[in-house]
XYZ file of N, CA, C and O in Angstrom:
760
model
N -10.284 -19.485 15.014
C -9.055 -18.809 15.888
C -9.783 -17.461 15.535
O -8.774 -16.483 15.723
N -11.138 -16.867 15.293
C -10.580 -14.964 15.560
C -10.616 -14.706 16.430
O -10.246 -13.782 16.573
N -10.974 -14.954 17.853
C -10.563 -14.376 19.145
C -8.914 -14.889 19.454
O -8.624 -13.895 20.441
N -8.035 -15.029 18.978
C -6.687 -15.805 19.268
C -6.234 -14.286 18.527
O -6.214 -13.435 17.736
N -4.989 -14.026 19.627
C -4.215 -12.787 19.070
C -3.055 -13.169 17.720
O -2.887 -14.501 17.715
N -2.485 -12.302 17.755
C -1.722 -12.689 16.016
C -0.443 -13.160 16.675
O 0.117 -14.019 16.109
N 0.040 -12.683 18.032
C 0.972 -13.564 19.055
C 0.995 -14.382 19.016
O 1.586 -15.879 18.574
N -0.639 -15.389 19.514
C -0.845 -16.896 19.746
C -0.491 -17.675 18.714
O -0.683 -18.826 17.878
N -1.205 -17.089 17.001
C -1.444 -17.565 15.898
C 0.405 -17.415 15.576
O 0.353 -19.117 15.053
N 1.217 -16.409 15.794
C 2.714 -16.846 15.441
C 3.324 -18.258 15.969
O 3.696 -18.699 15.547
N 2.410 -18.170 17.383
C 3.607 -18.935 18.197
C 3.184 -20.154 17.608
O 4.297 -21.504 17.492
N 1.687 -21.022 17.269
C 1.268 -22.122 16.536
C 1.970 -22.030 15.262
O 2.224 -23.251 15.301
N 2.335 -21.257 14.660
C 2.675 -21.629 13.369
C 4.437 -22.194 13.489
O 4.670 -22.702 12.655
N 4.980 -21.007 14.439
C 6.289 -21.717 14.494
C 6.439 -23.120 15.072
O 7.584 -23.747 15.299
N 5.445 -23.633 16.029
C 5.039 -24.785 16.599
C 5.082 -25.926 15.895
O 4.489 -27.066 16.254
N 4.812 -25.457 14.493
C 4.336 -26.243 12.921
C 3.141 -26.568 12.302
O 3.004 -27.003 11.608
N 1.992 -25.758 13.156
C 0.859 -25.405 12.724
C 0.622 -24.161 11.063
O 0.928 -23.253 11.405
N 1.400 -24.542 10.413
C 1.564 -24.010 8.935
C -0.183 -23.209 8.759
O 0.320 -22.320 7.944
N -0.962 -24.018 9.022
C -2.281 -23.554 8.699
C -2.806 -22.305 9.142
O -4.007 -21.194 9.193
N -2.014 -22.047 10.490
C -2.513 -21.066 11.666
C -2.398 -19.885 10.582
O -2.737 -18.790 10.877
N -0.680 -19.583 9.424
C -0.721 -18.595 9.349
C -1.751 -18.372 8.396
O -2.198 -16.955 8.271
N -2.890 -18.774 7.956
C -3.945 -18.060 6.830
C -4.723 -17.460 7.668
O -5.274 -16.635 6.841
N -4.598 -17.038 9.245
C -5.296 -16.739 9.649
C -4.877 -14.775 10.135
O -5.902 -13.697 9.753
N -3.391 -14.955 9.905
C -3.029 -13.430 9.947
C -3.255 -12.844 8.145
O -3.426 -11.737 8.308
N -3.264 -13.882 7.430
C -3.630 -13.668 6.379
C -5.089 -12.718 5.642
O -5.086 -12.027 5.001
N -5.786 -13.627 6.288
C -7.316 -12.990 6.160
C -7.508 -12.196 7.006
O -8.048 -10.975 6.910
N -6.768 -12.112 8.365
C -6.771 -10.578 9.042
C -6.113 -9.500 8.360
O -6.675 -8.051 8.415
N -5.182 -9.343 7.660
C -4.686 -8.266 6.788
C -4.157 -8.132 5.626
O -3.532 -7.231 5.503
N -4.580 -8.979 4.542
C -4.594 -8.673 3.508
C -5.081 -7.946 2.446
O -4.476 -7.122 2.214
N -6.289 -7.396 3.341
C -7.131 -6.716 2.558
C -6.047 -4.726 3.107
O -6.266 -3.801 1.973
N -5.599 -4.819 4.737
C -4.901 -3.776 4.699
C -3.748 -3.473 4.223
O -3.248 -2.250 3.607
N -2.907 -4.366 3.961
C -1.542 -4.960 3.107
C -1.413 -4.525 1.456
O -1.052 -3.593 1.484
N -3.006 -5.270 1.007
C -2.764 -4.673 -0.287
C -3.430 -3.386 -0.144
O -3.023 -2.573 -1.722
N -4.459 -2.329 0.327
C -4.714 -1.454 0.495
C -2.841 0.140 0.609
O -3.661 0.755 -0.161
N -2.560 -0.394 1.837
C -1.507 0.347 1.399
C -0.229 0.359 0.099
O 0.404 1.212 0.249
N -0.221 -1.332 -0.358
C 1.320 -1.118 -1.735
C 0.184 -0.612 -2.441
O 0.934 -0.041 -3.193
N -1.342 -0.263 -2.605
C -1.809 -0.277 -3.755
C -1.549 1.342 -3.730
O -1.413 2.116 -4.725
N -2.179 2.209 -3.123
C -1.415 3.191 -2.628
C -0.406 3.593 -2.858
O 0.244 4.957 -2.856
N 0.773 2.833 -2.547
C 1.731 3.366 -3.154
C 2.530 2.803 -3.965
O 3.423 4.018 -4.868
N 1.933 1.667 -4.806
C 2.744 1.255 -6.559
C 2.011 2.129 -7.691
O 1.795 2.185 -8.345
N 0.189 2.348 -7.049
C -0.684 2.814 -8.166
C -1.022 1.701 -9.444
O -2.095 2.126 -10.063
N -0.850 0.074 -8.824
C -0.961 -0.370 -9.940
C -2.103 -1.671 -9.254
O -1.149 -2.369 -8.535
N -2.746 -2.200 -9.311
C -3.320 -2.635 -8.684
C -3.103 -4.518 -8.873
O -3.043 -5.580 -8.153
N -2.289 -5.016 -10.406
C -1.999 -6.011 -10.638
C -0.825 -6.189 -9.628
O 0.188 -6.842 -9.422
N 0.391 -5.052 -9.672
C 1.593 -4.869 -9.359
C 1.315 -5.054 -7.352
O 1.855 -5.611 -6.906
N -0.024 -4.573 -7.227
C -0.309 -4.317 -5.713
C -0.326 -5.822 -5.212
O 0.035 -6.052 -4.278
N -0.986 -6.584 -5.921
C -1.371 -7.858 -5.560
C -0.068 -8.706 -5.289
O -0.079 -9.873 -4.926
N 0.594 -8.338 -6.470
C 2.266 -9.267 -6.307
C 2.586 -8.754 -5.146
O 3.302 -9.777 -4.821
N 3.094 -7.876 -4.938
C 3.750 -7.043 -3.797
C 3.240 -7.447 -2.483
O 3.894 -7.985 -1.814
N 1.845 -7.720 -2.558
C 1.286 -7.803 -1.352
C 1.569 -9.478 -1.377
O 1.751 -9.738 0.164
N 1.272 -10.860 -2.075
C 1.774 -11.817 -1.551
C 2.917 -12.225 -1.822
O 3.492 -13.120 -0.616
N 4.099 -11.140 -2.154
C 5.303 -11.468 -1.756
C 5.392 -10.842 -0.463
O 5.950 -11.623 0.238
N 5.285 -9.839 0.149
C 4.752 -9.630 1.402
C 4.414 -10.301 2.232
O 5.242 -11.086 3.660
N 3.892 -11.102 2.392
C 2.911 -12.173 2.691
C 4.230 -13.853 3.179
O 4.604 -14.441 4.200
N 4.308 -14.037 1.688
C 5.659 -14.790 1.516
C 6.896 -15.044 2.554
O 7.291 -15.886 3.165
N 7.361 -13.513 2.721
C 8.576 -13.008 3.200
C 8.254 -12.736 4.283
O 9.206 -13.742 5.256
N 6.834 -12.749 4.795
C 6.737 -12.732 6.655
C 6.902 -14.104 7.221
O 7.092 -14.508 8.440
N 6.241 -15.161 6.348
C 6.472 -16.559 6.693
C 7.733 -16.956 6.810
O 7.843 -17.581 7.655
N 8.488 -16.571 5.736
C 9.805 -17.402 5.812
C 10.462 -16.855 6.663
O 11.464 -17.667 7.525
N 10.273 -15.879 7.197
C 10.921 -15.158 7.995
C 11.115 -14.854 9.315
O 10.809 -13.983 11.146
N 9.149 -15.325 9.762
C 8.741 -15.361 10.929
C 9.047 -15.550 12.533
O 9.029 -14.761 13.330
N 10.854 -16.313 12.186
C 11.378 -16.727 13.475
C 11.781 -15.609 13.569
O 12.475 -15.398 15.051
N 11.968 -14.083 13.043
C 12.974 -13.642 13.128
C 12.365 -12.604 13.646
O 12.572 -10.477 14.562
N 10.552 -12.156 13.541
C 9.907 -11.544 14.451
C 10.234 -11.296 15.785
O 10.082 -12.128 17.093
N 10.284 -9.768 16.412
C 9.990 -9.822 18.106
C 8.639 -9.554 18.090
O 7.739 -8.707 17.996
N 8.090 -10.215 19.278
C 7.354 -11.072 20.012
C 7.328 -9.372 21.080
O 6.016 -9.915 20.708
N 7.978 -8.411 20.941
C 7.657 -7.367 21.453
C 6.783 -6.448 21.114
O 6.508 -5.417 21.093
N 6.343 -6.452 19.974
C 6.351 -5.484 18.778
C 5.204 -6.154 18.239
O 4.314 -7.380 18.242
N 4.160 -5.165 17.589
C 3.152 -5.493 16.817
C 2.951 -6.723 16.116
O 4.090 -5.678 14.755
N 2.410 -7.295 15.148
C 2.538 -8.078 14.270
C 2.662 -7.340 13.019
O 2.858 -7.825 11.879
N 1.652 -6.573 12.962
C 0.961 -5.878 12.015
C 1.994 -5.123 11.349
O 1.804 -4.492 9.905
N 2.644 -4.314 12.272
C 3.383 -3.033 12.451
C 4.709 -3.762 11.416
O 5.502 -3.018 10.655
N 5.271 -5.276 12.023
C 6.157 -5.678 11.211
C 5.898 -6.252 9.558
O 6.811 -5.776 8.951
N 4.637 -6.629 9.631
C 3.990 -7.039 7.935
C 4.094 -5.492 7.363
O 4.454 -5.586 5.993
N 3.394 -4.581 7.559
C 3.309 -3.432 6.887
C 5.283 -3.055 6.520
O 5.181 -2.876 5.952
N 5.888 -3.399 7.418
C 7.475 -2.747 7.007
C 7.521 -3.747 6.413
O 8.185 -3.278 4.987
N 7.560 -5.270 6.346
C 7.699 -6.276 5.061
C 7.365 -5.408 3.924
O 8.090 -5.100 2.939
N 6.300 -4.720 3.944
C 5.411 -4.575 2.586
C 6.057 -3.578 1.804
O 5.719 -3.309 0.761
N 6.092 -2.339 2.448
C 6.240 -1.121 2.334
C 8.231 -1.448 1.184
O 8.085 -0.785 0.852
N 8.686 -2.455 2.467
C 10.113 -2.310 2.013
C 9.948 -3.235 0.313
O 10.588 -2.671 -0.589
N 8.945 -3.927 0.741
C 8.427 -4.664 -1.126
C 8.116 -3.852 -2.194
O 8.640 -4.144 -3.370
N 7.296 -2.788 -1.553
C 6.926 -2.048 -2.596
C 8.154 -0.857 -2.846
O 7.967 -0.282 -3.962
N 8.855 -0.699 -2.082
C 10.225 -0.011 -2.408
C 10.875 -0.444 -3.562
O 11.529 0.143 -4.459
N 11.436 -1.407 -3.045
C 11.948 -2.439 -4.251
C 11.523 -2.146 -5.419
O 12.659 -2.480 -6.366
N 10.334 -3.196 -5.855
C 9.240 -2.818 -6.850
C 9.803 -1.148 -7.390
O 9.979 -1.642 -8.898
N 8.986 -0.403 -6.703
C 9.499 1.023 -7.685
C 10.837 0.820 -8.248
O 11.531 1.882 -9.087
N 12.132 0.924 -7.148
C 13.327 0.967 -7.618
C 13.650 0.085 -9.097
O 14.461 1.039 -9.490
N 13.392 -1.468 -9.047
C 13.825 -1.433 -9.689
C 12.895 -1.637 -11.275
O 13.491 -1.376 -12.282
N 11.015 -1.391 -10.957
C 10.839 -0.567 -12.091
C 11.165 0.810 -12.527
O 11.305 1.083 -14.106
N 11.958 1.586 -12.254
C 12.915 2.922 -12.380
C 13.254 2.572 -13.560
O 14.315 3.198 -14.219
N 14.738 1.406 -13.186
C 15.634 1.421 -13.840
C 15.177 0.206 -14.895
O 15.728 0.321 -16.372
N 13.969 -0.211 -15.516
C 13.349 -0.965 -16.454
C 12.317 -1.106 -16.728
O 11.306 -1.488 -16.125
N 11.550 0.142 -17.367
C 9.776 0.808 -17.247
C 9.443 -0.154 -18.416
O 10.156 -1.065 -18.762
N 8.415 -0.274 -17.824
C 7.261 -1.453 -18.335
C 6.366 -0.689 -18.599
O 6.213 -0.376 -19.147
N 6.200 -1.611 -19.983
C 4.730 -1.453 -20.837
C 3.641 -2.098 -20.212
O 4.358 -3.733 -20.759
N 2.254 -2.020 -20.170
C 1.546 -2.588 -19.977
C 0.494 -2.516 -20.715
O -0.263 -1.117 -21.532
N -0.534 -3.771 -21.670
C -1.798 -3.863 -21.972
C -2.716 -2.922 -21.284
O -3.527 -2.444 -22.500
N -2.499 -2.701 -20.567
C -4.021 -1.774 -19.910
C -3.779 -0.174 -19.992
O -4.393 0.777 -19.512
N -2.176 0.177 -20.684
C -2.125 1.816 -20.693
C -3.085 2.000 -21.454
O -3.588 1.568 -22.340
N -3.022 3.239 -21.371
C -4.334 4.172 -21.979
C -3.999 3.642 -23.953
O -5.384 3.979 -24.564
N -3.298 3.727 -23.749
C -2.617 4.295 -25.515
C -3.282 2.500 -25.838
O -3.173 3.035 -27.196
N -3.200 1.746 -25.135
C -4.267 0.470 -26.203
C -5.129 0.167 -25.453
O -5.777 -0.540 -26.646
N -5.996 1.264 -25.328
C -7.754 1.515 -25.190
C -8.837 1.792 -26.367
O -7.834 2.415 -27.291
N -9.158 0.704 -26.657
C -10.485 1.317 -27.985
C -10.745 2.916 -27.293
O -11.602 2.885 -26.081
N -10.653 3.597 -28.058
C -11.145 4.861 -28.120
C -12.762 4.749 -28.670
O -12.787 4.481 -29.786
N -13.988 5.415 -27.805
C -14.947 5.431 -28.033
C -15.772 4.497 -27.390
O -17.030 4.437 -27.874
N -15.839 3.456 -27.158
C -16.650 2.885 -26.449
C -16.784 2.732 -25.250
O -15.782 2.870 -24.166
N -18.075 2.568 -24.733
C -18.390 3.114 -22.795
C -19.072 1.396 -22.857
O -20.602 1.340 -23.440
N -18.466 0.817 -22.172
C -19.622 -0.619 -21.511
C -20.798 -0.158 -20.995
O -20.719 1.148 -20.196
N -21.829 -0.813 -21.136
C -23.151 -0.264 -20.470
C -23.056 -0.272 -19.102
O -22.827 -1.688 -18.876
N -23.744 0.661 -18.306
C -23.620 0.382 -16.666
C -24.701 -0.661 -16.378
O -25.756 -0.497 -16.555
N -24.439 -1.611 -15.498
C -25.509 -2.409 -15.148
C -26.312 -2.003 -13.648
O -27.136 -2.074 -13.314
N -25.415 -0.389 -13.325
C -25.751 -0.289 -11.931
C -26.763 0.784 -12.136
O -26.169 1.607 -13.256
N -28.152 0.836 -12.383
C -29.207 2.172 -12.764
C -28.566 3.255 -12.137
O -28.909 4.232 -12.097
N -28.171 3.439 -10.829
C -28.097 4.758 -10.200
C -26.522 5.371 -10.445
O -26.280 6.225 -10.030
N -25.949 4.469 -11.210
C -23.923 5.332 -11.370
C -24.399 6.517 -12.511
O -25.495 6.555 -13.933
N -23.344 7.568 -12.332
C -23.667 9.098 -12.688
C -22.567 8.437 -13.700
O -21.561 8.884 -12.598
N -22.288 8.667 -14.837
C -21.431 8.185 -15.783
C -20.649 9.500 -15.124
O -18.679 9.223 -15.002
N -20.616 10.536 -15.304
C -19.673 11.440 -15.086
C -19.263 12.050 -13.591
O -17.992 12.059 -13.603
N -19.829 11.360 -12.160
C -19.224 11.616 -11.516
C -18.517 10.221 -11.021
O -17.044 10.499 -10.901
N -18.361 9.227 -12.151
C -17.458 8.221 -12.225
C -15.775 8.327 -12.462
O -15.012 8.295 -11.893
N -16.638 9.568 -13.884
C -15.551 9.554 -14.643
C -14.497 10.710 -13.462
O -13.192 10.822 -13.370
N -15.200 11.852 -13.153
C -14.254 12.566 -12.006
C -13.770 12.117 -11.270
O -12.800 12.278 -10.914
N -14.637 11.051 -10.712
C -14.068 10.905 -9.160
C -12.794 9.656 -9.807
O -11.836 10.299 -8.981
N -12.803 8.974 -10.991
C -11.525 8.311 -10.965
C -10.159 9.231 -11.802
O -9.255 8.953 -11.401
N -10.829 9.935 -11.997
C -9.958 11.422 -12.243
C -9.132 11.738 -11.134
O -7.892 12.260 -10.922
N -9.901 12.001 -9.807
C -9.582 12.569 -8.727
C -8.234 11.561 -8.253
O -7.637 11.998 -7.316
N -8.949 10.191 -8.064
C -8.034 9.463 -7.768
C -6.609 9.495 -8.707
O -5.669 8.644 -7.925
N -6.242 9.487 -9.889
C -5.739 8.905 -10.838
C -4.845 10.145 -10.150
O -3.401 9.925 -10.223
N -5.432 11.480 -10.406
C -4.068 12.390 -10.355
C -3.915 12.252 -8.714
O -2.707 12.528 -8.014
N -4.825 11.814 -7.683
C -3.710 11.691 -6.465
C -2.939 10.551 -6.491
O -1.305 10.932 -5.664
N -3.347 9.858 -6.935
C -2.108 8.457 -6.609
C -0.791 9.616 -7.782
O 0.245 9.047 -7.339
N -1.047 9.782 -8.791
C 0.253 10.614 -9.475
C 0.918 11.363 -8.314
O 2.201 11.503 -8.711
N 0.377 12.130 -7.765
C 0.927 13.023 -6.951
C 1.705 12.591 -5.607
O 2.738 12.600 -5.255
N 1.114 11.970 -5.035
C 1.455 10.440 -4.265
C 2.944 10.073 -4.170
O 4.054 9.488 -3.750
N 2.585 9.784 -5.986
C 4.011 8.678 -6.603
C 4.968 9.533 -6.654
O 6.369 9.585 -6.810
N 5.008 10.997 -6.581
C 5.576 11.856 -6.993
C 6.353 12.441 -5.990
O 7.955 12.706 -5.624
N 6.037 11.894 -4.862
C 6.463 12.411 -3.668
C 8.462 11.223 -3.431
O 8.103 9.978 -4.048
N 9.158 11.823 -2.127
C 9.892 10.730 -2.028
C 9.421 9.232 -1.184
O 8.288 10.362 -0.291
N 10.056 8.860 -1.409
C 10.169 7.541 -0.807
C 9.326 7.756 0.902
O 8.733 6.902 1.228
N 10.220 8.787 1.668
C 10.299 8.828 3.364
C 8.607 8.989 3.375
O 8.142 9.182 4.026
N 8.653 10.400 2.181
C 7.242 11.619 2.815
C 6.446 10.514 2.194
O 5.246 10.194 2.654
N 6.319 9.280 0.815
C 5.088 8.813 0.818
C 4.635 7.611 1.838
O 3.867 7.160 2.019
N 5.524 6.838 2.447
C 5.680 5.780 3.215
C 4.921 6.385 4.421
O 4.209 6.285 4.950
N 4.961 7.942 5.013
C 4.686 8.322 6.196
C 3.019 8.694 5.593
O 1.774 8.226 6.357
N 2.855 9.263 4.477
C 1.367 9.873 4.447
C 0.618 8.803 4.157
O -0.919 8.597 4.104
N 1.252 8.401 3.141
C 0.387 6.184 3.252
C -0.106 5.894 4.273
O -1.566 5.647 4.255
N 0.532 5.633 5.074
C 0.702 4.996 5.958
C -0.044 5.431 6.997
O -1.030 5.142 7.755
N 0.055 6.985 7.104
C -1.026 7.580 8.322
C -1.878 8.378 8.189
O -3.442 7.917 8.488
N -2.183 9.239 6.238
C -3.346 9.516 5.606
C -4.578 8.509 5.147
O -5.319 8.648 5.162
N -3.784 7.780 4.788
C -4.900 7.010 3.323
C -5.473 5.512 4.469
O -6.243 5.367 4.580
N -3.805 5.190 5.225
C -4.041 3.841 5.589
C -4.850 3.482 7.241
O -5.343 3.402 7.848
N -4.576 4.735 8.119
C -5.312 5.200 8.806
C -4.637 4.956 10.068
O -4.678 4.505 11.051
N -3.054 4.397 9.717
C -2.559 3.932 11.412
C -2.023 5.004 12.147
O -1.836 6.341 11.673
N -1.776 5.023 13.283
C -1.428 6.512 13.950
C 0.232 6.938 13.528
O 0.458 5.952 13.424
N 0.198 7.639 14.324
C 1.591 8.535 14.043
C 2.514 7.257 15.033
O 3.353 6.961 14.208
N 2.330 6.991 16.210
C 2.916 6.371 16.989
C 3.366 4.421 16.064
O 4.602 4.027 15.907
N 1.891 4.509 15.654
C 2.161 2.859 14.378
C 2.861 2.836 13.374
O 3.976 2.403 12.560
N 3.158 4.134 12.624
C 3.891 4.908 11.646
C 4.980 4.662 11.743
O 6.373 3.752 10.839
N 5.394 5.260 12.783
C 6.787 5.455 13.292
C 7.801 3.956 13.846
O 8.801 3.709 13.322
N 6.669 3.186 14.759
C 7.072 1.525 14.771
C 7.594 0.793 13.467
O 8.319 0.265 13.268
N 6.738 1.213 12.151
C 6.632 0.436 11.202
C 7.885 0.857 9.972
O 9.101 -0.072 9.737
N 8.026 2.542 10.507
C 9.122 2.841 9.752
C 10.941 2.820 10.165
O 11.876 3.003 9.546
N 10.506 2.690 11.480
C 11.988 2.847 12.787
C 11.877 4.154 12.717
O 13.659 4.397 12.470
N 11.788 5.099 13.162
C 11.977 6.382 13.083
C 10.971 7.220 14.427
O 10.064 6.475 14.579
N 11.270 7.743 14.642
C 11.078 8.842 16.301
C 9.242 9.318 15.467
O 9.201 9.639 13.847
N 8.569 9.398 16.315
C 7.159 10.006 16.518
C 7.334 11.594 15.460
O 6.677 11.718 14.128
N 8.029 12.091 15.627
C 8.754 13.117 16.000
C 9.078 13.122 13.980
O 8.709 14.626 13.818
N 9.468 12.646 13.914
C 9.992 12.218 12.834
C 8.950 12.192 11.329
O 8.264 12.405 10.424
N 8.006 11.057 12.092
C 6.907 10.725 10.968
C 5.997 11.784 10.849
O 5.303 12.317 10.190
N 5.677 13.288 12.081
C 5.037 14.261 11.956
C 5.402 15.426 11.575
O 5.132 15.660 10.345
N 6.728 15.404 11.411
C 7.121 16.233 10.411
C 7.638 15.905 8.907
O 6.751 16.205 7.859
N 7.138 14.491 8.398
C 7.405 14.015 7.207
C 5.539 14.000 6.823
O 5.428 14.131 5.476
N 4.186 13.714 7.051
C 2.982 13.672 7.104
C 3.076 15.284 6.948
O 2.417 15.241 6.084
N 3.522 16.327 7.497
C 2.893 17.411 7.103
C 3.851 17.936 6.067
O 3.266 18.756 5.164
N 4.934 17.743 5.945
C 5.718 18.115 4.670
C 5.249 17.409 2.972
O 4.951 17.920 2.091
N 4.699 16.276 3.516
C 4.218 15.196 2.784
C 2.803 15.845 2.093
O 2.491 16.406 0.788
N 2.121 16.473 3.100
C 0.620 17.103 3.009
C 1.165 18.829 2.430
O 0.402 19.143 1.457
N 1.916 19.146 2.393
C 2.491 20.693 2.092
C 2.690 20.118 0.179
O 2.155 20.779 -0.712
N 3.524 19.403 0.471
C 3.602 18.660 -1.315
C 2.907 18.537 -2.200
O 2.493 19.177 -3.217
N 2.123 17.755 -1.430
C 0.735 17.278 -1.778
C -0.351 17.851 -2.248
O -0.754 18.474 -3.767
N -0.396 19.131 -1.856
C -1.434 20.761 -1.299
C -0.446 21.881 -2.883
O -1.801 21.410 -3.603
N 0.368 21.246 -2.708
C 1.180 22.005 -4.220
C 0.930 21.241 -5.890
O 0.618 21.965 -6.310
N 1.479 20.180 -5.836
C 1.037 19.449 -6.763
C -0.210 19.286 -6.999
O -0.353 19.438 -8.291
N -1.544 19.243 -6.369
C -2.879 19.304 -6.539
C -3.023 20.408 -6.797
O -3.860 20.846 -8.165
N -2.820 21.167 -6.759
C -2.997 22.652 -7.258
C -2.638 23.349 -8.410
O -3.360 23.701 -9.848
N -0.873 22.457 -8.856
C -0.458 22.707 -9.934
C -0.991 21.866 -11.285
O -1.428 21.921 -12.498
N -1.522 20.446 -10.661
C -2.705 19.356 -11.288
C -3.728 19.936 -11.942
O -4.475 19.910 -12.936
N -4.477 21.207 -10.256
C -5.408 21.086 -11.094
C -6.083 23.132 -12.067
O -7.033 23.362 -12.310
N -4.602 23.509 -12.558
C -4.381 24.286 -13.064
C -4.399 25.842 -11.626
O -4.705 26.645 -12.377
């Protein structure tokens, strides 16, 4: 089913071919996971939210408007699930065993990659952590726009369709998000 359109796959699923939905999962799971991960900044949570988004999409497939692109509809579901997760998390903070306060200090595993430069790995990891922290501090509206446009590489028109706002609003939100990120990153860098 590689050459088949999303709409044709949706029609197969609605006609009773439940296995056909796996084609859509295969096509979009990495992109959805990436968008959600940039939104929530935790891999385990992003996996759960991505799975939840696909389950919601499957159960609500009859409400899909064939006049729009399937992946924009799916992205909207995923972003809403991420927003819901973040709202719930704000009301009850969670403590994870992966937090830095629980890790052993002074032990670094041996790298199996002879070309790995530990200093660059640490610097890159810190840059990613700081960027995710900065993105997570943005408002939901700005975060959605900048993650979908700048991180996921969607066009302004696609982001507008996902967020259900005019293209001009997307341009404005991306611009404001970038300005806030520049300010936050300068602040974090000292």
